[in-house]
Amino acid sequence: MSAARDVAYAVIRAVGEDDAYANLLLPRELERARLSTADAALATELTYGTLRRVGTYDAIIEMAASRPVSGIDAPVLDALRLGTHQLLATRVPAHAAVHETVDLVGRVAGRRATGFANAVLRRVSERDEEEWLTRIEDAARSDDERLAVRFAHPVWIIRAFRRALSVEGRGDELLDLLAADNAAPTVTLTALPGVGSIPEDAERTPFSPIGFRLAGGDPDRIVRGSGGAVRVQDEGSQLAALALSRAVPIRAGERWLDLCAAPGGKTAVLAAEGATGGAIVEANEVSPARARLVRQSVAAVPLDVPVSEEDGRTRAGRGVYDRILVDAPCTGLGALRRRPEARWRKAPADVPELTQLQTELLIAAVDALAPGGVVAYVTCSPHLAETAGVVAEVERRFGDALTQLDAREVLRQVAGGDIDLAEPSDGSGRAQLWPHRHGTDAMSIWLLRKN
């Protein structure tokens, strides 16, 4: 317990103090600590569980401490969040959670802080989770604030989700979506087409023909043993890449470009698909460090995939490519299951700058398409400003030069069966995936053809 807790606390502190990414840092910390499989699983649950519910736990801590969390030293506050998660959301005995958290506070903040931490945690332990949720909901000032404290989502994200679901006529699914965001996602793997193979005893994913899940065992063992032919990848990410590669039949000699390629999972799928069909595949990533990840990702594919390190807005050229993937930088609101700290880092003020960048990248991609070429515009966010708003602006600029393809129909063909893709009220061809409905990240997929 102590080792798992120490790893969780180290990651939580790094996320708060250094803006670290938990999904990148935690595996390194687990390897460094050499935890058993059971302790590593506990450390993972403590880390992600605490980070997901920071907003809820802060409201509870404020009540228990009778002071705003802004007045609590950051190292102590992170320890209290971790202790509150253990008390309310795990099977750790209350006395052990309190004792070990107080011990942790003494080590990171000195003995003077232990009395305060002990008092707060003992007050938290006096009520169960539902009792605390009722108390903090009663103190909320609006219905959206009540949802925010119960489901640990900032109010602005709740409103963005509601609007996106309402466009599909599915506004009544909001609570299901918020609950799904707080559930740990299952590990999904992909076997690169023509390169990797799906184990016979694996569970096939419901929609992606190249995806699977393991009934048990360590996925890292299979990933390492495959030499890169098999890797962990969300099913929604797989479908986004396949939507472009299978939108229309591949002609030998086509040129493809992944314009914003890091970390390279979709690039690898495109490279494998392109190699099978005789296409030429290129990638671009403006960050040199992240470009190295792309090169590593495509190393197992028997195709030379050059990776440039340029600004995507000026990289592509004109009339050159037959297919382009624009997996644009976005708020990441669709991946809150996997990146739990993202919900607390993003703000409404981030959206305009991102939509400007997204628009410029998509314009550059359309300019770079050859006649008849297709661009897939993909965001891991359902926010309407980042999706429908960006596409509407690009269509306004290009007018009759662009035609939307029906991305929903393409995904139905890729899935080889039924997939519940709601038709948005704006009449667009967008395909929107959801955690609660599809078990994937909330991936938004558009397909635009240059006439």
Coordinates of C-alpha atoms in Angstrom, one line a residue:
M1 CA 0.0 0.0 0.0
S2 CA 2.7 2.5 1.0
A3 CA 4.7 2.0 -2.2
A4 CA 1.6 2.3 -4.4
R5 CA 0.5 5.4 -2.6
D6 CA 3.9 7.0 -2.9
V7 CA 4.0 6.4 -6.7
A8 CA 0.5 7.9 -7.0
Y9 CA 1.4 10.9 -4.9
A10 CA 4.6 11.5 -6.9
V11 CA 2.6 11.5 -10.2
I12 CA -0.2 13.7 -8.8
R13 CA 2.3 16.2 -7.5
A14 CA 4.1 16.3 -10.9
V15 CA 0.8 16.9 -12.6
G16 CA 0.0 19.8 -10.4
E17 CA 3.4 21.3 -10.0
D18 CA 5.1 20.6 -13.3
D19 CA 2.1 20.2 -15.7
A20 CA 3.2 16.6 -16.3
Y21 CA 0.9 14.2 -18.1
A22 CA -0.1 11.3 -15.9
N23 CA -0.4 8.9 -18.8
L24 CA 3.2 9.5 -19.7
L25 CA 4.7 9.8 -16.3
L26 CA 2.9 7.0 -14.4
P27 CA 4.4 4.1 -16.5
R28 CA 7.9 5.4 -15.9
E29 CA 7.3 5.8 -12.1
L30 CA 5.8 2.2 -12.0
E31 CA 8.9 0.8 -13.7
R32 CA 11.2 2.8 -11.5
A33 CA 9.5 1.5 -8.3
R34 CA 9.4 -2.1 -9.5
L35 CA 6.0 -2.7 -8.1
S36 CA 4.2 -6.0 -8.2
T37 CA 1.3 -6.4 -10.7
A38 CA -1.2 -5.9 -7.9
D39 CA 0.6 -2.8 -6.4
A40 CA 1.0 -1.3 -9.9
A41 CA -2.8 -1.7 -10.5
L42 CA -3.5 0.0 -7.1
A43 CA -1.1 2.8 -7.9
T44 CA -2.8 3.3 -11.3
E45 CA -6.2 3.4 -9.7
L46 CA -5.2 5.8 -7.0
T47 CA -3.5 8.1 -9.5
Y48 CA -6.3 8.3 -12.1
G49 CA -9.1 8.1 -9.6
T50 CA -7.8 11.0 -7.7
L51 CA -7.0 13.1 -10.7
R52 CA -10.4 12.5 -12.3
R53 CA -12.3 13.7 -9.3
V54 CA -10.2 16.7 -8.1
G55 CA -13.2 19.0 -8.4
T56 CA -15.4 16.8 -6.3
Y57 CA -12.8 16.1 -3.7
D58 CA -11.9 19.8 -3.4
A59 CA -15.5 20.6 -2.6
I60 CA -15.5 17.9 0.1
I61 CA -12.2 19.0 1.6
E62 CA -13.4 22.6 1.8
M63 CA -16.4 21.5 3.8
A64 CA -14.3 19.3 6.0
A65 CA -11.6 21.9 6.5
S66 CA -13.9 24.9 6.8
R67 CA -11.6 26.8 4.5
P68 CA -11.1 27.2 0.7
V69 CA -8.6 24.8 -0.9
S70 CA -6.8 27.8 -2.3
G71 CA -5.6 28.4 1.3
I72 CA -4.1 24.9 1.7
D73 CA -0.5 24.4 0.7
A74 CA -0.3 22.5 -2.6
P75 CA 1.7 19.4 -1.3
V76 CA -0.8 19.0 1.6
L77 CA -3.8 19.5 -0.6
D78 CA -2.6 16.8 -3.1
A79 CA -2.1 14.4 -0.1
L80 CA -5.6 15.2 1.1
R81 CA -7.1 14.6 -2.3
L82 CA -5.4 11.2 -2.4
G83 CA -6.5 10.4 1.1
T84 CA -10.1 11.4 0.3
H85 CA -10.1 9.2 -2.7
Q86 CA -9.0 6.3 -0.6
L87 CA -11.6 6.9 2.0
L88 CA -14.6 7.4 -0.3
A89 CA -13.8 5.4 -3.5
T90 CA -11.6 2.4 -2.5
R91 CA -11.7 -0.5 -0.2
V92 CA -8.7 0.7 1.8
P93 CA -9.7 0.6 5.5
A94 CA -10.5 4.1 6.9
H95 CA -7.9 3.9 9.6
A96 CA -5.2 2.9 7.2
A97 CA -6.1 5.6 4.7
V98 CA -6.0 8.3 7.4
H99 CA -2.8 7.0 9.1
E100 CA -0.8 6.6 5.9
T101 CA -2.0 10.0 4.4
V102 CA -1.1 11.8 7.7
D103 CA 2.3 10.1 7.6
L104 CA 2.8 11.2 4.0
V105 CA 1.9 14.8 4.9
G106 CA 4.5 14.7 7.7
R107 CA 7.2 13.7 5.2
V108 CA 6.3 16.3 2.5
A109 CA 5.2 19.2 4.6
G110 CA 6.5 18.7 8.1
R111 CA 5.0 17.7 11.4
R112 CA 3.2 21.0 11.9
A113 CA 0.8 20.1 9.0
T114 CA -0.1 16.6 10.3
G115 CA -2.6 17.7 12.9
F116 CA -4.6 19.7 10.3
A117 CA -4.5 16.8 7.8
N118 CA -5.5 14.3 10.5
A119 CA -8.5 16.5 11.5
V120 CA -9.7 16.9 7.9
L121 CA -9.4 13.3 7.0
R122 CA -11.2 12.2 10.1
R123 CA -14.1 14.5 9.2
V124 CA -14.2 13.1 5.7
S125 CA -14.3 9.6 7.1
E126 CA -17.4 10.3 9.1
R127 CA -19.6 10.2 6.0
D128 CA -19.7 7.9 3.0
E129 CA -19.4 9.1 -0.6
E130 CA -23.1 9.5 -1.3
E131 CA -23.6 11.5 1.9
W132 CA -20.8 13.9 0.9
L133 CA -22.2 14.2 -2.7
T134 CA -25.6 15.1 -1.3
R135 CA -24.0 17.8 1.0
I136 CA -21.9 19.4 -1.8
E137 CA -24.8 19.3 -4.2
D138 CA -27.0 21.0 -1.7
A139 CA -24.5 23.8 -1.5
A140 CA -24.3 24.3 -5.3
R141 CA -25.9 27.4 -6.9
S142 CA -27.3 25.8 -10.1
D143 CA -28.2 22.6 -11.7
D144 CA -25.0 22.6 -13.7
E145 CA -22.9 23.2 -10.6
R146 CA -24.6 20.2 -9.0
L147 CA -23.7 18.1 -12.0
A148 CA -20.1 19.6 -11.8
V149 CA -19.5 18.5 -8.2
R150 CA -21.2 15.1 -8.5
F151 CA -19.5 14.1 -11.8
A152 CA -16.2 16.1 -11.4
H153 CA -16.5 18.0 -14.6
P154 CA -16.1 21.8 -14.9
V155 CA -19.4 23.5 -15.7
W156 CA -18.2 24.8 -19.1
I157 CA -17.4 21.2 -20.2
I158 CA -20.8 20.0 -19.1
R159 CA -22.4 22.7 -21.2
A160 CA -20.3 21.9 -24.2
F161 CA -21.2 18.2 -24.0
R162 CA -24.9 19.1 -23.6
R163 CA -24.8 21.2 -26.8
A164 CA -23.0 18.5 -28.8
L165 CA -25.4 15.8 -27.7
S166 CA -28.4 18.1 -28.3
V167 CA -27.3 18.6 -32.0
E168 CA -27.8 14.8 -32.3
G169 CA -31.1 14.9 -30.5
R170 CA -29.5 12.9 -27.7
G171 CA -29.4 15.5 -24.9
D172 CA -30.9 13.0 -22.5
E173 CA -27.6 11.0 -22.6
L174 CA -25.6 13.7 -20.8
L175 CA -25.5 11.9 -17.4
D176 CA -24.4 8.6 -19.1
L177 CA -21.6 10.5 -20.8
L178 CA -20.4 12.2 -17.6
A179 CA -20.4 8.8 -15.8
A180 CA -18.5 7.1 -18.6
D181 CA -15.8 9.8 -18.4
N182 CA -15.2 8.8 -14.8
A183 CA -14.9 5.1 -15.5
A184 CA -11.5 3.5 -16.2
P185 CA -11.3 2.6 -19.9
T186 CA -10.5 -0.9 -21.0
V187 CA -7.2 -1.5 -22.8
T188 CA -7.8 -1.8 -26.5
L189 CA -5.0 -3.0 -28.9
T190 CA -4.6 -2.9 -32.6
A191 CA -2.9 -5.3 -35.0
L192 CA -1.5 -3.2 -37.9
P193 CA -3.1 -4.5 -41.2
G194 CA -0.8 -6.8 -43.0
V195 CA 1.8 -6.6 -40.3
G196 CA 0.4 -7.8 -37.0
S197 CA -2.0 -10.5 -36.1
I198 CA -4.8 -10.7 -33.6
P199 CA -4.4 -13.6 -31.0
E200 CA -6.9 -16.4 -31.5
D201 CA -8.2 -16.1 -27.9
A202 CA -8.6 -12.3 -28.0
E203 CA -11.9 -10.5 -27.9
R204 CA -12.5 -8.6 -31.1
T205 CA -13.5 -5.0 -30.8
P206 CA -17.2 -4.4 -31.9
F207 CA -16.4 -1.8 -34.6
S208 CA -12.8 -1.7 -35.6
P209 CA -11.7 -4.7 -37.8
I210 CA -8.1 -4.4 -36.6
G211 CA -8.8 -4.0 -32.9
F212 CA -9.0 -6.5 -30.0
R213 CA -8.9 -6.8 -26.2
L214 CA -7.2 -9.4 -24.1
A215 CA -9.2 -11.6 -21.7
G216 CA -6.3 -11.4 -19.3
G217 CA -2.5 -11.1 -19.1
D218 CA -0.1 -8.3 -19.6
P219 CA -0.7 -6.3 -22.9
D220 CA 2.8 -4.9 -22.6
R221 CA 4.2 -8.4 -23.1
I222 CA 2.3 -8.7 -26.4
V223 CA 3.2 -5.2 -27.5
R224 CA 6.9 -5.7 -26.9
G225 CA 7.0 -9.1 -28.4
S226 CA 5.3 -7.9 -31.6
G227 CA 8.1 -5.5 -32.5
G228 CA 5.6 -2.7 -33.0
A229 CA 3.1 -4.6 -35.1
V230 CA 0.7 -4.6 -32.2
R231 CA 0.2 -1.6 -30.0
V232 CA -2.3 -0.1 -27.5
Q233 CA -4.7 2.2 -29.3
D234 CA -8.2 3.4 -28.6
E235 CA -10.8 1.9 -30.9
G236 CA -11.9 5.4 -31.9
S237 CA -8.4 6.3 -33.0
Q238 CA -8.3 3.2 -35.1
L239 CA -11.7 4.1 -36.7
A240 CA -10.5 7.6 -37.5
A241 CA -7.5 6.4 -39.4
L242 CA -9.6 3.7 -41.2
A243 CA -12.2 6.2 -42.2
L244 CA -9.6 8.0 -44.3
S245 CA -7.9 4.9 -45.7
R246 CA -11.1 3.1 -46.6
A247 CA -13.3 6.1 -47.6
V248 CA -12.7 5.3 -51.3
P249 CA -10.7 2.4 -52.9
I250 CA -7.0 2.9 -52.9
R251 CA -5.2 3.4 -56.2
A252 CA -1.6 2.4 -56.4
G253 CA 0.7 5.4 -56.3
E254 CA -1.5 7.7 -54.3
R255 CA 0.3 10.1 -52.0
W256 CA -1.0 10.4 -48.4
L257 CA 0.0 12.8 -45.6
D258 CA -0.6 12.7 -41.9
L259 CA -0.2 16.5 -41.2
C260 CA -0.2 16.5 -37.4
A261 CA 1.1 13.0 -36.8
A262 CA 2.3 12.6 -33.1
P263 CA 2.3 10.4 -31.3
G264 CA 1.9 8.3 -34.4
G265 CA -0.8 5.7 -33.8
K266 CA -3.0 6.8 -36.6
T267 CA 0.1 7.3 -38.8
A268 CA 1.0 3.6 -38.3
V269 CA -2.4 2.5 -39.3
L270 CA -2.3 4.6 -42.4
A271 CA 1.2 3.4 -43.3
A272 CA 0.1 -0.2 -43.0
E273 CA -3.1 0.4 -45.0
G274 CA -1.1 2.4 -47.6
A275 CA 1.6 -0.3 -47.9
T276 CA -1.1 -2.9 -48.6
G277 CA -2.7 -0.7 -51.3
G278 CA 0.5 0.6 -52.9
A279 CA 0.2 4.2 -51.6
I280 CA 3.1 6.5 -50.6
V281 CA 2.7 7.8 -47.0
E282 CA 4.3 10.8 -45.4
A283 CA 4.0 12.3 -42.0
N284 CA 4.6 15.7 -40.4
E285 CA 5.0 16.8 -36.8
V286 CA 6.2 20.2 -35.8
S287 CA 7.8 19.1 -32.5
P288 CA 11.1 17.2 -33.0
A289 CA 10.6 15.2 -29.8
R290 CA 7.2 14.1 -30.9
A291 CA 8.4 13.5 -34.4
R292 CA 10.7 10.9 -33.0
L293 CA 7.6 9.1 -31.5
V294 CA 6.1 9.0 -35.0
R295 CA 9.2 7.4 -36.5
Q296 CA 9.2 4.8 -33.7
S297 CA 5.5 4.2 -34.3
V298 CA 5.9 3.4 -38.0
A299 CA 9.1 1.4 -37.7
A300 CA 7.4 -2.0 -37.9
V301 CA 5.6 -1.1 -41.2
P302 CA 7.4 -2.3 -44.4
L303 CA 7.1 1.1 -45.9
D304 CA 9.5 4.1 -45.9
V305 CA 7.5 6.9 -44.1
P306 CA 9.5 10.1 -44.1
V307 CA 8.6 12.4 -41.1
S308 CA 9.1 16.1 -41.6
E309 CA 9.3 18.6 -38.7
E310 CA 7.5 21.7 -40.0
D311 CA 4.6 23.9 -39.3
G312 CA 1.6 22.1 -40.8
R313 CA 0.1 25.3 -42.0
T314 CA 3.0 25.8 -44.5
R315 CA 4.3 22.2 -44.9
A316 CA 1.8 20.6 -47.3
G317 CA 2.1 22.5 -50.6
R318 CA -0.6 22.7 -53.3
G319 CA -2.5 20.1 -55.2
V320 CA -0.1 17.3 -54.1
Y321 CA -1.8 14.7 -52.0
D322 CA -4.7 12.3 -52.6
R323 CA -5.5 11.8 -48.9
I324 CA -4.6 13.9 -45.8
L325 CA -5.3 13.3 -42.2
V326 CA -5.7 16.4 -40.0
D327 CA -5.8 15.1 -36.5
A328 CA -5.8 18.6 -35.2
P329 CA -4.5 19.9 -31.8
C330 CA -7.6 20.3 -29.7
T331 CA -9.0 20.6 -26.1
G332 CA -9.0 16.8 -25.8
L333 CA -12.4 16.8 -24.1
G334 CA -13.1 13.5 -25.8
A335 CA -10.3 11.7 -24.0
L336 CA -11.0 12.6 -20.4
R337 CA -11.1 9.0 -19.4
R338 CA -7.5 8.5 -20.4
R339 CA -6.2 12.0 -19.5
P340 CA -8.1 12.8 -16.3
E341 CA -6.1 15.9 -15.5
A342 CA -7.1 17.6 -18.8
R343 CA -10.5 18.6 -17.5
W344 CA -8.9 20.8 -14.9
R345 CA -6.2 22.3 -17.2
K346 CA -8.4 23.4 -20.0
A347 CA -10.6 26.6 -20.0
P348 CA -13.1 28.2 -22.3
A349 CA -10.4 30.8 -23.2
D350 CA -8.4 28.0 -24.8
V351 CA -11.0 27.3 -27.4
P352 CA -10.7 30.4 -29.7
E353 CA -6.9 30.0 -30.2
L354 CA -7.3 26.3 -30.9
T355 CA -10.1 26.8 -33.4
Q356 CA -8.0 29.4 -35.2
L357 CA -5.2 26.9 -35.5
Q358 CA -7.5 24.1 -36.5
T359 CA -9.0 26.2 -39.2
E360 CA -5.6 27.2 -40.6
L361 CA -4.4 23.6 -40.6
L362 CA -7.6 22.4 -42.4
I363 CA -7.3 25.2 -45.0
A364 CA -3.7 24.2 -45.7
A365 CA -4.7 20.6 -46.1
V366 CA -7.5 21.4 -48.6
D367 CA -5.0 23.5 -50.6
A368 CA -2.7 20.5 -50.6
L369 CA -5.2 18.1 -52.0
A370 CA -5.1 17.0 -55.6
P371 CA -8.5 17.2 -57.4
G372 CA -10.7 14.4 -56.1
G373 CA -8.5 14.1 -52.9
V374 CA -10.0 13.5 -49.5
V375 CA -9.1 15.1 -46.2
A376 CA -10.2 13.6 -42.9
Y377 CA -10.6 16.3 -40.2
V378 CA -10.4 14.6 -36.8
T379 CA -10.6 16.0 -33.3
C380 CA -10.6 14.2 -30.0
S381 CA -13.2 16.6 -28.8
P382 CA -16.9 16.9 -29.5
H383 CA -16.9 20.7 -28.8
L384 CA -19.0 22.2 -31.6
A385 CA -16.6 25.2 -32.0
E386 CA -13.8 22.8 -32.7
T387 CA -15.8 20.6 -35.0
A388 CA -18.8 22.0 -36.8
G389 CA -17.6 25.6 -36.4
V390 CA -14.2 24.9 -38.0
V391 CA -15.6 22.9 -40.9
A392 CA -18.3 25.5 -41.6
E393 CA -15.6 28.2 -41.8
V394 CA -13.5 26.1 -44.2
E395 CA -16.5 25.3 -46.3
R396 CA -17.3 29.0 -46.5
R397 CA -13.8 29.8 -47.7
F398 CA -13.8 27.1 -50.4
G399 CA -17.5 27.1 -51.4
D400 CA -18.4 24.6 -54.1
A401 CA -14.8 23.3 -54.3
L402 CA -15.5 21.0 -51.4
T403 CA -18.1 18.2 -50.8
Q404 CA -18.7 16.4 -47.6
L405 CA -18.7 12.7 -47.7
D406 CA -20.9 10.7 -45.3
A407 CA -18.4 9.7 -42.6
R408 CA -21.1 7.8 -40.8
E409 CA -21.7 5.5 -43.8
V410 CA -18.0 5.0 -44.2
L411 CA -17.7 3.9 -40.6
R412 CA -20.6 1.6 -41.0
Q413 CA -18.8 -0.1 -43.8
V414 CA -15.6 -0.2 -41.9
A415 CA -17.4 -1.8 -38.9
G416 CA -19.1 -4.4 -41.1
G417 CA -22.3 -4.1 -39.1
D418 CA -24.4 -1.8 -36.9
I419 CA -22.9 1.2 -35.2
D420 CA -25.1 3.8 -33.6
L421 CA -24.1 7.0 -35.2
A422 CA -26.6 9.8 -34.7
E423 CA -27.4 12.1 -37.6
P424 CA -26.8 15.7 -36.5
S425 CA -29.5 18.3 -37.0
D426 CA -27.1 20.4 -39.1
G427 CA -27.3 17.8 -41.9
S428 CA -23.5 17.3 -42.0
G429 CA -21.8 14.0 -42.7
R430 CA -19.9 14.0 -39.4
A431 CA -19.5 10.8 -37.5
Q432 CA -19.3 11.4 -33.7
L433 CA -18.1 8.7 -31.4
W434 CA -18.8 8.7 -27.7
P435 CA -17.5 6.9 -24.6
H436 CA -20.9 6.1 -23.2
R437 CA -22.3 4.9 -26.6
H438 CA -19.4 3.3 -28.3
G439 CA -16.8 2.7 -25.5
T440 CA -14.3 4.9 -27.4
D441 CA -12.9 8.3 -26.9
A442 CA -15.3 11.1 -28.2
M443 CA -13.8 11.3 -31.6
S444 CA -15.3 13.6 -34.2
I445 CA -14.6 12.5 -37.8
W446 CA -15.3 14.5 -41.0
L447 CA -14.4 13.6 -44.6
L448 CA -14.1 16.4 -47.2
R449 CA -13.5 15.7 -50.9
K450 CA -11.9 18.4 -53.1
N451 CA -14.0 18.6 -56.3

